[in-house]
Short mmCIF file of C-alpha atoms in Angstrom, two decimals:
data_model
loop_
_atom_site.label_atom_id
_atom_site.label_comp_id
_atom_site.label_asym_id
_atom_site.label_seq_id
_atom_site.Cartn_x
_atom_site.Cartn_y
_atom_site.Cartn_z
CA MET A 1 -10.62 3.24 7.58
CA LEU A 2 -11.24 4.49 3.85
CA VAL A 3 -8.12 3.39 1.64
CA VAL A 4 -7.93 4.07 -2.11
CA GLY A 5 -5.42 3.10 -4.72
CA ASP A 6 -4.67 -0.96 -6.56
CA VAL A 7 -5.55 -3.95 -6.88
CA VAL A 8 -3.24 -6.32 -9.36
CA THR A 9 -3.04 -9.51 -9.72
CA ASP A 10 0.57 -10.87 -8.84
CA VAL A 11 2.40 -13.53 -10.68
CA VAL A 12 4.75 -14.48 -7.65
CA ALA A 13 7.65 -16.05 -9.19
CA ARG A 14 10.05 -17.51 -6.43
CA HIS A 15 13.24 -18.91 -7.74
CA ARG A 16 16.77 -19.37 -6.43
CA GLY A 17 19.89 -17.56 -7.99
CA PRO A 18 20.73 -14.86 -10.42
CA LEU A 19 18.36 -15.34 -14.11
CA ALA A 20 19.51 -17.75 -17.24
CA SER A 21 19.47 -15.12 -19.79
CA GLY A 22 17.75 -17.10 -23.28
CA THR A 23 16.98 -19.97 -21.17
CA ASP A 24 14.89 -21.71 -18.25
CA THR A 25 15.22 -21.40 -14.53
CA VAL A 26 12.99 -23.34 -12.11
CA SER A 27 10.62 -20.97 -9.85
CA VAL A 28 7.51 -21.62 -8.10
CA ILE A 29 4.57 -19.58 -9.64
CA ARG A 30 1.92 -18.48 -8.13
CA THR A 31 -1.25 -16.19 -8.99
CA LEU A 32 -2.80 -14.32 -6.08
CA PRO A 33 -4.69 -11.00 -5.14
CA GLY A 34 -2.13 -8.21 -4.61
CA GLY A 35 -2.02 -3.88 -5.02
CA ALA A 36 -0.21 -1.54 -2.40
CA GLY A 37 -4.17 -0.08 -1.56
CA ALA A 38 -5.51 -3.63 -1.60
CA ASN A 39 -2.53 -5.51 0.37
CA VAL A 40 -2.64 -2.10 3.09
CA ALA A 41 -6.72 -2.56 4.22
CA CYS A 42 -6.16 -6.58 4.49
CA TRP A 43 -3.70 -6.00 7.11
CA ALA A 44 -5.33 -2.90 8.48
CA ALA A 45 -8.51 -5.50 8.60
CA HIS A 46 -6.54 -8.78 9.71
CA ARG A 47 -4.96 -6.02 12.98
CA GLY A 48 -8.56 -5.73 14.27
CA CYS A 49 -9.43 -2.58 12.21
CA PRO A 50 -13.38 -2.88 12.01
CA ASP A 51 -14.22 -1.21 9.39
CA VAL A 52 -12.11 -1.13 6.50
CA ARG A 53 -12.89 0.16 3.02
CA LEU A 54 -11.25 0.31 -0.55
CA LEU A 55 -12.43 2.42 -3.62
CA GLY A 56 -10.11 0.44 -6.31
CA ARG A 57 -10.36 0.11 -10.30
CA VAL A 58 -9.77 -3.61 -11.71
CA GLY A 59 -11.47 -4.92 -15.02
CA THR A 60 -14.25 -7.15 -15.90
CA GLU A 61 -12.25 -10.15 -16.03
CA SER A 62 -10.54 -10.34 -12.87
CA ALA A 63 -12.99 -8.55 -10.79
CA ALA A 64 -15.55 -11.08 -9.18
CA TRP A 65 -12.61 -12.70 -8.06
CA HIS A 66 -10.85 -10.01 -6.29
CA GLU A 67 -14.19 -9.24 -5.29
CA ARG A 68 -14.24 -12.46 -2.65
CA GLU A 69 -10.50 -12.17 -2.12
CA LEU A 70 -10.84 -8.93 -0.21
CA THR A 71 -14.34 -9.60 1.28
CA ALA A 72 -12.63 -12.64 2.49
CA CYS A 73 -9.47 -10.89 4.35
CA GLY A 74 -12.19 -8.60 5.37
CA VAL A 75 -13.36 -5.67 3.71
CA ARG A 76 -15.58 -3.28 2.05
CA PRO A 77 -14.69 -2.91 -1.50
CA ARG A 78 -15.72 -0.22 -3.83
CA LEU A 79 -14.44 -1.44 -6.97
CA VAL A 80 -15.07 0.16 -10.31
CA VAL A 81 -15.57 -2.57 -13.24
CA ASP A 82 -13.88 -0.69 -15.83
CA PRO A 83 -15.08 -1.97 -19.62
CA GLN A 84 -11.95 -0.65 -21.51
CA ALA A 85 -8.42 -1.13 -19.59
CA ALA A 86 -8.15 -5.49 -17.66
CA THR A 87 -6.52 -5.15 -13.91
CA GLY A 88 -3.13 -4.02 -13.01
CA THR A 89 -0.73 -7.51 -13.40
CA VAL A 90 2.67 -7.76 -11.54
CA ILE A 91 5.23 -9.72 -12.30
CA CYS A 92 7.45 -10.57 -8.83
CA LEU A 93 10.03 -11.90 -8.66
CA VAL A 94 11.45 -13.84 -6.24
CA ASP A 95 14.43 -14.91 -4.98
CA THR A 96 14.62 -17.79 -2.73
CA GLY A 97 18.03 -16.18 -1.08
CA ALA A 98 18.55 -15.13 2.66
CA ALA A 99 17.44 -12.13 1.77
CA ALA A 100 14.16 -13.24 -0.35
CA GLU A 101 14.61 -10.28 -2.32
CA ARG A 102 11.45 -9.08 -5.17
CA THR A 103 12.06 -7.69 -8.34
CA PHE A 104 8.90 -6.82 -10.08
CA LEU A 105 8.08 -5.94 -13.67
CA THR A 106 4.49 -3.52 -13.03
CA ASP A 107 0.97 -3.36 -15.52
CA SER A 108 -1.15 -1.19 -13.57
CA GLY A 109 -4.53 -1.95 -15.87
CA ALA A 110 -7.54 -0.23 -15.18
CA SER A 111 -5.53 1.63 -11.75
CA LEU A 112 -3.90 3.84 -13.69
CA ARG A 113 -7.11 5.17 -14.95
CA LEU A 114 -8.85 5.15 -11.42
CA GLY A 115 -9.71 9.09 -11.15
CA PRO A 116 -11.97 11.76 -9.23
CA GLU A 117 -15.05 10.57 -11.14
CA ASP A 118 -14.70 7.73 -9.25
CA TRP A 119 -14.87 9.74 -6.42
CA SER A 120 -17.69 10.09 -3.75
CA ASP A 121 -17.27 12.70 -0.50
CA ALA A 122 -19.73 9.97 1.07
CA LEU A 123 -17.07 7.53 1.08
CA LEU A 124 -15.68 9.24 4.12
CA ASP A 125 -18.98 8.74 5.71
CA GLY A 126 -17.34 7.72 9.31
CA VAL A 127 -14.41 6.71 8.30
CA GLY A 128 -11.62 8.49 11.06
CA ARG A 129 -8.24 7.92 8.56
CA LEU A 130 -8.36 8.49 4.93
CA HIS A 131 -4.98 6.86 3.44
CA LEU A 132 -3.68 6.85 -0.22
CA SER A 133 -1.63 4.66 -2.29
CA GLY A 134 1.67 6.44 -3.73
CA TYR A 135 0.76 4.99 -6.37
CA LEU A 136 -2.10 7.16 -7.39
CA LEU A 137 0.72 9.76 -8.05
CA PHE A 138 2.10 8.27 -10.88
CA SER A 139 -1.12 9.07 -13.58
CA GLU A 140 -2.78 12.62 -14.43
CA SER A 141 -6.62 11.09 -12.53
CA GLY A 142 -4.49 9.79 -10.10
CA ARG A 143 -2.89 12.83 -8.91
CA ALA A 144 -6.39 14.52 -9.61
CA LEU A 145 -8.40 12.34 -6.75
CA VAL A 146 -5.03 12.11 -4.48
CA GLY A 147 -5.91 16.22 -4.68
CA THR A 148 -10.28 14.95 -5.08
CA ALA A 149 -10.31 12.36 -2.03
CA SER A 150 -7.57 14.94 0.22
CA ALA A 151 -9.40 18.56 -0.43
CA ALA A 152 -12.78 15.48 1.17
CA ALA A 153 -11.21 14.07 3.70
CA ARG A 154 -9.24 18.03 5.39
CA ALA A 155 -13.01 19.45 4.78
CA ARG A 156 -14.06 16.85 7.34
CA GLY A 157 -11.12 17.54 9.88
CA VAL A 158 -10.25 13.11 8.62
CA PRO A 159 -6.18 12.60 8.54
CA VAL A 160 -4.33 12.03 5.88
CA SER A 161 -1.51 9.51 4.83
CA LEU A 162 0.13 8.44 2.22
CA ASP A 163 3.18 5.56 1.07
CA PRO A 164 5.34 7.17 -1.65
CA ALA A 165 5.17 3.40 -3.13
CA SER A 166 7.73 2.48 -5.55
CA ALA A 167 11.49 5.07 -5.98
CA GLY A 168 11.19 3.71 -8.82
CA PHE A 169 8.36 5.93 -10.94
CA LEU A 170 9.42 8.71 -7.41
CA ALA A 171 12.43 9.01 -9.94
CA ASP A 172 10.34 9.75 -13.17
CA LEU A 173 7.37 11.25 -11.08
CA GLY A 174 10.24 14.24 -9.45
CA VAL A 175 11.11 15.46 -6.08
CA ASP A 176 9.42 18.48 -6.17
CA ARG A 177 6.74 17.32 -7.64
CA PHE A 178 5.94 14.46 -5.57
CA LEU A 179 5.77 16.80 -2.54
CA THR A 180 4.53 19.58 -3.83
CA LEU A 181 1.77 17.24 -3.49
CA VAL A 182 1.72 15.65 -0.23
CA GLU A 183 1.27 19.17 1.15
CA GLY A 184 -0.97 19.22 3.83
CA MET A 185 -1.29 15.11 4.44
CA ASP A 186 -0.82 14.75 8.09
CA VAL A 187 1.66 10.93 7.55
CA LEU A 188 3.94 9.65 5.28
CA LEU A 189 4.77 5.82 5.30
CA PRO A 190 8.21 5.78 2.92
CA SER A 191 10.84 2.69 2.92
CA ARG A 192 14.03 4.36 3.96
CA ALA A 193 15.45 4.13 0.23
CA GLU A 194 12.23 6.03 -1.15
CA ALA A 195 12.87 9.00 2.13
CA CYS A 196 16.36 9.10 0.75
CA LEU A 197 15.51 9.77 -2.27
CA LEU A 198 13.00 12.24 -1.32
CA THR A 199 15.85 14.62 0.61
CA GLY A 200 18.83 13.17 -1.47
CA LEU A 201 20.62 12.00 1.48
CA LEU A 202 22.37 9.10 2.26
CA ASP A 203 21.51 8.63 5.81
CA GLY A 204 17.66 6.94 6.48
CA ALA A 205 17.62 9.17 10.18
CA ALA A 206 18.57 11.79 8.79
CA ALA A 207 15.93 11.56 5.85
CA ALA A 208 13.31 10.83 7.63
CA ALA A 209 13.51 14.30 10.21
CA ALA A 210 13.91 15.93 7.23
CA LEU A 211 10.86 15.09 5.51
CA SER A 212 9.06 15.62 8.68
CA ARG A 213 9.16 18.82 7.95
CA VAL A 214 6.87 18.92 4.95
CA VAL A 215 5.10 15.97 6.76
CA PRO A 216 4.47 16.02 10.61
CA LEU A 217 4.86 12.84 11.08
CA VAL A 218 6.63 10.49 9.36
CA VAL A 219 7.62 6.79 9.19
CA SER A 220 10.26 5.34 7.76
CA LYS A 221 10.27 1.68 6.82
CA GLU A 222 13.75 0.17 7.55
CA GLY A 223 13.81 -3.24 6.55
CA VAL A 224 15.38 -5.44 8.26
CA ASP A 225 16.82 -1.57 10.93
CA GLY A 226 12.75 -2.11 12.08
CA ALA A 227 11.64 1.40 11.06
CA LEU A 228 11.60 5.14 12.40
CA VAL A 229 9.30 7.35 13.60
CA ALA A 230 10.42 11.31 13.11
CA ARG A 231 8.05 14.52 13.28
CA ASP A 232 8.56 18.59 13.50
CA GLY A 233 12.22 17.84 12.59
CA ALA A 234 13.04 15.19 14.51
CA VAL A 235 13.84 11.63 15.01
CA LEU A 236 11.40 10.90 18.08
CA VAL A 237 12.28 6.85 18.16
CA ARG A 238 13.84 3.71 16.63
CA VAL A 239 10.97 0.61 16.01
CA PRO A 240 13.55 -2.83 16.48
CA ALA A 241 12.14 -5.41 13.85
CA ALA A 242 10.55 -7.85 14.64
CA PRO A 243 12.32 -11.21 13.62
CA ALA A 244 11.71 -13.85 10.86
CA THR A 245 12.55 -15.28 8.27
CA PRO A 246 12.25 -14.47 5.29
CA LEU A 247 10.37 -16.42 2.48
CA ASP A 248 8.88 -13.12 -0.19
CA THR A 249 9.65 -9.83 1.08
CA THR A 250 6.82 -8.65 -1.03
CA GLY A 251 3.99 -6.59 0.75
CA ALA A 252 5.81 -6.43 3.67
CA GLY A 253 5.50 -2.26 3.60
CA ASP A 254 2.83 -2.55 2.54
CA ALA A 255 1.51 -4.94 5.99
CA PHE A 256 3.71 -2.57 7.99
CA THR A 257 1.88 0.46 6.78
CA GLY A 258 -2.33 -0.97 7.10
CA ALA A 259 -0.82 -2.59 10.43
CA PHE A 260 0.77 0.57 11.77
CA LEU A 261 -2.54 2.71 11.15
CA ALA A 262 -4.67 0.35 12.10
CA ALA A 263 -3.36 0.77 14.90
CA LEU A 264 -3.80 3.93 15.21
CA LEU A 265 -7.06 4.18 15.17
CA ALA A 266 -7.83 2.16 18.15
CA CYS A 267 -5.40 4.61 19.39
CA ALA A 268 -2.34 3.17 20.18
CA ASP A 269 0.44 5.37 20.18
CA GLU A 270 3.40 6.56 17.51
CA MET A 271 5.71 3.77 19.53
CA ALA A 272 3.45 1.41 19.47
CA ALA A 273 1.55 1.45 16.18
CA ALA A 274 5.19 1.28 14.77
CA ALA A 275 5.65 -1.64 17.15
CA GLU A 276 2.46 -3.50 15.35
CA GLY A 277 3.85 -2.42 12.25
CA CYS A 278 7.34 -4.54 12.07
CA ARG A 279 5.10 -7.61 14.16
CA ALA A 280 3.07 -7.61 10.81
CA GLY A 281 5.83 -6.61 8.18
CA ALA A 282 7.54 -10.15 9.90
CA ARG A 283 4.24 -12.26 9.94
CA ALA A 284 4.18 -10.84 5.84
CA VAL A 285 7.76 -11.68 4.75
CA GLU A 286 7.13 -15.33 6.38
CA ARG A 287 4.09 -15.24 3.85
CA VAL A 288 3.80 -16.03 -0.07
CA GLY A 289 2.37 -12.76 -2.16
CA GLY A 290 1.46 -9.36 -0.24
CA ARG A 291 -1.77 -10.42 1.64
CA PRO A 292 -2.16 -11.67 5.37
CA PRO A 293 -4.54 -15.19 5.96
CA ALA A 294 -7.92 -14.56 5.04
CA ARG A 295 -10.55 -14.41 7.75
CA GLY A 296 -12.83 -17.84 8.20
CA GLU A 297 -15.90 -18.72 8.04
CA GLY A 298 -18.62 -16.69 9.19
CA ALA A 299 -20.56 -13.23 8.53
CA VAL A 300 -18.21 -10.83 6.37
CA PRO A 301 -18.92 -7.31 5.73
CA THR A 302 -21.67 -5.99 2.49
CA THR A 303 -19.52 -5.72 -0.69
CA HIS A 304 -20.47 -2.37 -2.90
CA ARG A 305 -19.29 -3.13 -6.54
CA THR A 306 -19.91 -0.36 -9.08
CA HIS A 307 -19.66 -0.16 -13.49
CA ALA A 308 -17.97 2.62 -14.47
CA GLY A 309 -19.21 3.91 -18.27
#
């Protein structure tokens, strides 16, 4: 599997109750590796996918750290080191109440500069699936890369999936523009909020069904309500969520996506793959940050790192 997308540094601040404006709010703060694309890759490797590769762009100040963290999760990173932009940073404000809901402050940094010049068709050699982070669509260079990578994958018969990534950014991009950009893709993995935004429908099942008339397979992530699998205009199945005690919901959707795609690659059917995704999402919310546990000591995949001019 090849994942193309964002690699960022997450600053996770867990606090209880509303923020105290103009003064201090007691929090527990950790700095962790993150990024939707990177998280998906790590969860796919954690699910057992034997060869997961990631193309991303980072700043010089944290390139070595991100490289080590990805490799420790079993991912083969190809990180383009940007000499002009710092690695993206996301401040994750996590309310430690029962829902562990999070709010993001996002500076995408070098990730916004990932583009066609960072692509090589050789990245697809031996790849069974290409997954694109929706955050690519929120910059001109990223949109160009989506077109280049998707065309290369289609030419080789490699299925392409995309996760819309952010309802807020989607609203800024525009629904019609987004739907045009995803034409020809094989799998779309929106959240319920994203599916409803993209269709103008209030019901999650109706929204998933409608989207599956645009992209053949739609898997809508419904949080505590599990997931919906829709194909060719109809909902096929609702998969229940796995039980969990939420600690931090950051990266739960990425965990679902990584495990779902890894299961498909291992020849699971769509319902079984969605169940794997739900289990991974449940594991993710019981951890702080968006990544699975790193692999133990032992052999790790080869890492490739390039510098951008």
